[in-house]
Short mmCIF file of C-alpha atoms in Angstrom, two decimals:
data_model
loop_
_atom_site.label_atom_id
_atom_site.label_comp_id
_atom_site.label_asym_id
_atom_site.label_seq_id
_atom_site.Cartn_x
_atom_site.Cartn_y
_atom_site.Cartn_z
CA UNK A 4 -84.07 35.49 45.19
CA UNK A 5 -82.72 31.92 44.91
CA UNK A 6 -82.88 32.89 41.09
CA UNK A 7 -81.10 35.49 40.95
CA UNK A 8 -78.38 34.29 43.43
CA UNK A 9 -77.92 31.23 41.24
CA UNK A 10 -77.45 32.96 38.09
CA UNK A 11 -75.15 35.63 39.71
CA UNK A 12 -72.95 32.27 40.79
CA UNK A 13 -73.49 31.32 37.08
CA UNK A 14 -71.94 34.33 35.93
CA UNK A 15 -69.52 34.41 38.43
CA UNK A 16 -68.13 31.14 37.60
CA UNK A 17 -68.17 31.69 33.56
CA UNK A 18 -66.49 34.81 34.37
CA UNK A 19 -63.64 33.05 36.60
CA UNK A 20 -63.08 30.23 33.70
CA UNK A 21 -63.27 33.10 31.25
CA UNK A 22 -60.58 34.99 33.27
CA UNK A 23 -58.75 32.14 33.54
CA UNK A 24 -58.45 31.07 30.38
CA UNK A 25 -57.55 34.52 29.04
CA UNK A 26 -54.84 34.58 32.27
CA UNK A 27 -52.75 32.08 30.45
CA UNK A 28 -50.61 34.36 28.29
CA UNK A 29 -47.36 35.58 29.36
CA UNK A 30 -44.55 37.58 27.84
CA UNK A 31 -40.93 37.25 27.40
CA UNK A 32 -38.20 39.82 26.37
CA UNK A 33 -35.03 39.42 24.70
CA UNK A 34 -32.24 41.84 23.72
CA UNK A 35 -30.02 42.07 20.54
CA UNK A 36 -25.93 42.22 20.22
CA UNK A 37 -23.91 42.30 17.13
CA UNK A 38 -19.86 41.99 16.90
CA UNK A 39 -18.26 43.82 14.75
CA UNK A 40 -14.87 42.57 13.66
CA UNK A 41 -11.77 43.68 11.90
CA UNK A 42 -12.16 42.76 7.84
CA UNK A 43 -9.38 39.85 7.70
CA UNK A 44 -7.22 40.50 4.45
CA UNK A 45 -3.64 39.09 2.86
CA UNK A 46 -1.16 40.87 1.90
CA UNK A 47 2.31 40.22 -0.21
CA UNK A 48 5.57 41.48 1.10
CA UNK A 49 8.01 39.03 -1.06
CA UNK A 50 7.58 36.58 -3.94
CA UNK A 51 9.14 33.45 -3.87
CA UNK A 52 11.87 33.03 -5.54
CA UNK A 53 14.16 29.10 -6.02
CA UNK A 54 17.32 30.72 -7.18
CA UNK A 55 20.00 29.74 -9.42
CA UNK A 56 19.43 25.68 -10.29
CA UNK A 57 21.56 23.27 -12.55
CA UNK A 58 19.80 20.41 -14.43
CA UNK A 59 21.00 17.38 -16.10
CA UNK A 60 20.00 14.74 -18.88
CA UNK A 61 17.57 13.13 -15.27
CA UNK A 62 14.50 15.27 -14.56
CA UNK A 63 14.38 16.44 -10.55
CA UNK A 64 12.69 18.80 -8.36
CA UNK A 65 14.03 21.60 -6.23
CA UNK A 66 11.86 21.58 -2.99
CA UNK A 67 11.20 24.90 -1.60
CA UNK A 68 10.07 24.71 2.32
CA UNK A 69 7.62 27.47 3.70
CA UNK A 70 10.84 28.80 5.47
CA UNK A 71 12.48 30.06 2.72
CA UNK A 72 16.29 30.78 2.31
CA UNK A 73 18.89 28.87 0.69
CA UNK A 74 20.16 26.73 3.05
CA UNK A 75 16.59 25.46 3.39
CA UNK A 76 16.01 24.56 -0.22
CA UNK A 77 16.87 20.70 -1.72
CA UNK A 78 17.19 18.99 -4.65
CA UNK A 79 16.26 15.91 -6.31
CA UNK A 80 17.12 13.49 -9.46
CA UNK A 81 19.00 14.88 -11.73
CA UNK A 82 19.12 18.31 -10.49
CA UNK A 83 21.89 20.52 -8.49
CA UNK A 84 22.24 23.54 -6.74
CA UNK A 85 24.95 25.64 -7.15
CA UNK A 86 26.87 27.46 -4.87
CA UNK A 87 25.89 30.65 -6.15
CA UNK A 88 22.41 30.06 -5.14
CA UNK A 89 21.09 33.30 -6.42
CA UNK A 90 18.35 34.99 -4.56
CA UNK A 91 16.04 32.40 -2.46
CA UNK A 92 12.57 32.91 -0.76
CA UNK A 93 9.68 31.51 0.29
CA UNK A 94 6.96 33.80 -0.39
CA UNK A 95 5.41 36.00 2.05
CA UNK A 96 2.63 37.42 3.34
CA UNK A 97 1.07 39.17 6.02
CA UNK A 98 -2.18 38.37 7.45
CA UNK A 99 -4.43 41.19 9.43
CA UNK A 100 -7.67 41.18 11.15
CA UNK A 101 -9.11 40.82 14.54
CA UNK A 102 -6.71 40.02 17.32
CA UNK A 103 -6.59 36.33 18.68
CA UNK A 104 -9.05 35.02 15.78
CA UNK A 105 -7.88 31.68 13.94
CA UNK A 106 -8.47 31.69 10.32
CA UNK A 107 -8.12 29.12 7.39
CA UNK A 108 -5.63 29.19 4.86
CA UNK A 109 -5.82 27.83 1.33
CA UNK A 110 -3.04 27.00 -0.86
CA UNK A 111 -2.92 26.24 -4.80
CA UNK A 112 -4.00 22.51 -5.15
CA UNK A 113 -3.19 22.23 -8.88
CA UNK A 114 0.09 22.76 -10.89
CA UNK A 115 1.37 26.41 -11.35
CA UNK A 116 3.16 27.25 -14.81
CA UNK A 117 6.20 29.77 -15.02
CA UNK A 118 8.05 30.20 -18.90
CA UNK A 119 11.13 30.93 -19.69
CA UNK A 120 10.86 34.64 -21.74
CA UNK A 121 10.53 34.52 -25.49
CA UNK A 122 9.80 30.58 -25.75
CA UNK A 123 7.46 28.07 -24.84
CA UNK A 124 9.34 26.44 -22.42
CA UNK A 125 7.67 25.83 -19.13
CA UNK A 126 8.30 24.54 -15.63
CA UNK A 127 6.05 23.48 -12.72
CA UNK A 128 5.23 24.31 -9.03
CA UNK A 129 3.30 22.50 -7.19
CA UNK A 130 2.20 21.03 -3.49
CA UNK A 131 2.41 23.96 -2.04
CA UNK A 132 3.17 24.31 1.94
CA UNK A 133 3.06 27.29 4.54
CA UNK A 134 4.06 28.10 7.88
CA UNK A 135 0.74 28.43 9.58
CA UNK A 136 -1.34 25.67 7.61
CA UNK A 137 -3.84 24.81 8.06
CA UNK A 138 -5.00 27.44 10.79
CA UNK A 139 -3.56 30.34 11.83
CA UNK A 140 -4.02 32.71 14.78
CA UNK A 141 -4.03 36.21 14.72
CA UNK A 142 -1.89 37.19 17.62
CA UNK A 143 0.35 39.84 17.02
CA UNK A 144 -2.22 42.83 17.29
CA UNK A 145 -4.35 41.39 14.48
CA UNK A 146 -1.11 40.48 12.18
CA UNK A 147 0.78 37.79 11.41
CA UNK A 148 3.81 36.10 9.07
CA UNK A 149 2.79 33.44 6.32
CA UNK A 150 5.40 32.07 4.38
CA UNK A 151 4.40 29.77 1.48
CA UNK A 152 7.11 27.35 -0.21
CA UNK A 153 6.45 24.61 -3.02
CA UNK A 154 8.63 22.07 -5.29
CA UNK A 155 9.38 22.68 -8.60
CA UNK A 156 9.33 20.12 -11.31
CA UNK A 157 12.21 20.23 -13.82
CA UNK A 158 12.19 18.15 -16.67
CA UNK A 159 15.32 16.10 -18.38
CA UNK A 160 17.84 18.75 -20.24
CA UNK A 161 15.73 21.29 -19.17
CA UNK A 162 16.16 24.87 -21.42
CA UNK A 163 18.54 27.58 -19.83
CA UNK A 164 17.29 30.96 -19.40
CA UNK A 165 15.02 33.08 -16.53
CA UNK A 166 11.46 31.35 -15.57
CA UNK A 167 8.88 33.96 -14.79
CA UNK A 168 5.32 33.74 -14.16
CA UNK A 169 3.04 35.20 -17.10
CA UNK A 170 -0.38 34.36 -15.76
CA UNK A 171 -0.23 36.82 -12.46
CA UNK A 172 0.56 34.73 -9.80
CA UNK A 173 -0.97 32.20 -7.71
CA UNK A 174 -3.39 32.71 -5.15
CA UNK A 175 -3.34 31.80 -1.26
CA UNK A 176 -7.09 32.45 0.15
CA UNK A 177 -7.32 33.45 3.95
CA UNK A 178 -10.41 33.47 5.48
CA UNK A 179 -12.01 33.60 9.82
CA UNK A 180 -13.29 30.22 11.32
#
């Protein structure tokens, strides 16, 4: 009997380690969410616009700020602005997506060419501002204002006549942080 009571504790104790060891797993559980948000997109209400400007034997610019108008706009070098200023604007934008989000805004960074109809003459904008740069918020139910302004470069004796942009426009890229 001592035999068999010794291997029953035998197999009693390989069973408990075997237990054991197999005891160790455990199990976790975890869920799943997803947010859906409102698409952000841009969208132009004006284009922008320097007005009437006067140039000279001296290149200048004609700085444009973000908000628009033309008491807002200035002139350098050899350039002047009439008082018949023509029509003035910054351009603008709206802005719409999710409520109370912040988003990124990117301007031109290089030079952008307008012509004067029928000839070869061109003229330059460039550093390009706005309103809300860099970040903007989204406050407004999901909408909001951006109004872009740049400087134009005039050269020296500069050739009369309408500049308009050829190319279709330049681009301002909005886009959720």
């Amino acid at each position: 009997m001592n035999k068999v009571y010794h291997i029953a504790v035998l197999f009693f104790v390989l069973f408990a380690f075997t237990t054991e060891a197999l005891g160790q797993a455990t199990t976790a559980t975890a869920t799943a969410t997803a947010t859906i948000v409102k698409p952000i997109s841009i969208t132009k209400i004006g284009d922008m616009s320097f007005g009437n400007i006067a140039t000279s034997s001296v290149s200048g610019t004609v700085i444009l700020p973000a908000s628009g108008g033309s008491p807002n706009r200035s002139a350098t070098g050899g350039v002047t602005l009439p008082v018949a200023s023509g029509t003035v604007s910054a351009a603008e934008f709206t802005v719409s997506g999710q409520d109370n989000y912040t988003y990124s805004i990117s301007l031109p960074t290089s030079g952008y060419q307008i012509s004067e109809a029928g000839s070869s003459e061109t003229l330059t904008i460039n550093n390009f501002t706005c309103n809300q740069s860099p970040i903007g918020t989204l406050s407004n139910s999901g909408n909001q204002t951006l109004n872009v302004g740049a400087t134009l470069t005039i050269g020296a004796n500069q050739v009369s006549g309408v500049y308009e942009d050829v190319d279709g426009g330049f681009t301002v890229i909005v886009n959720y942080n």
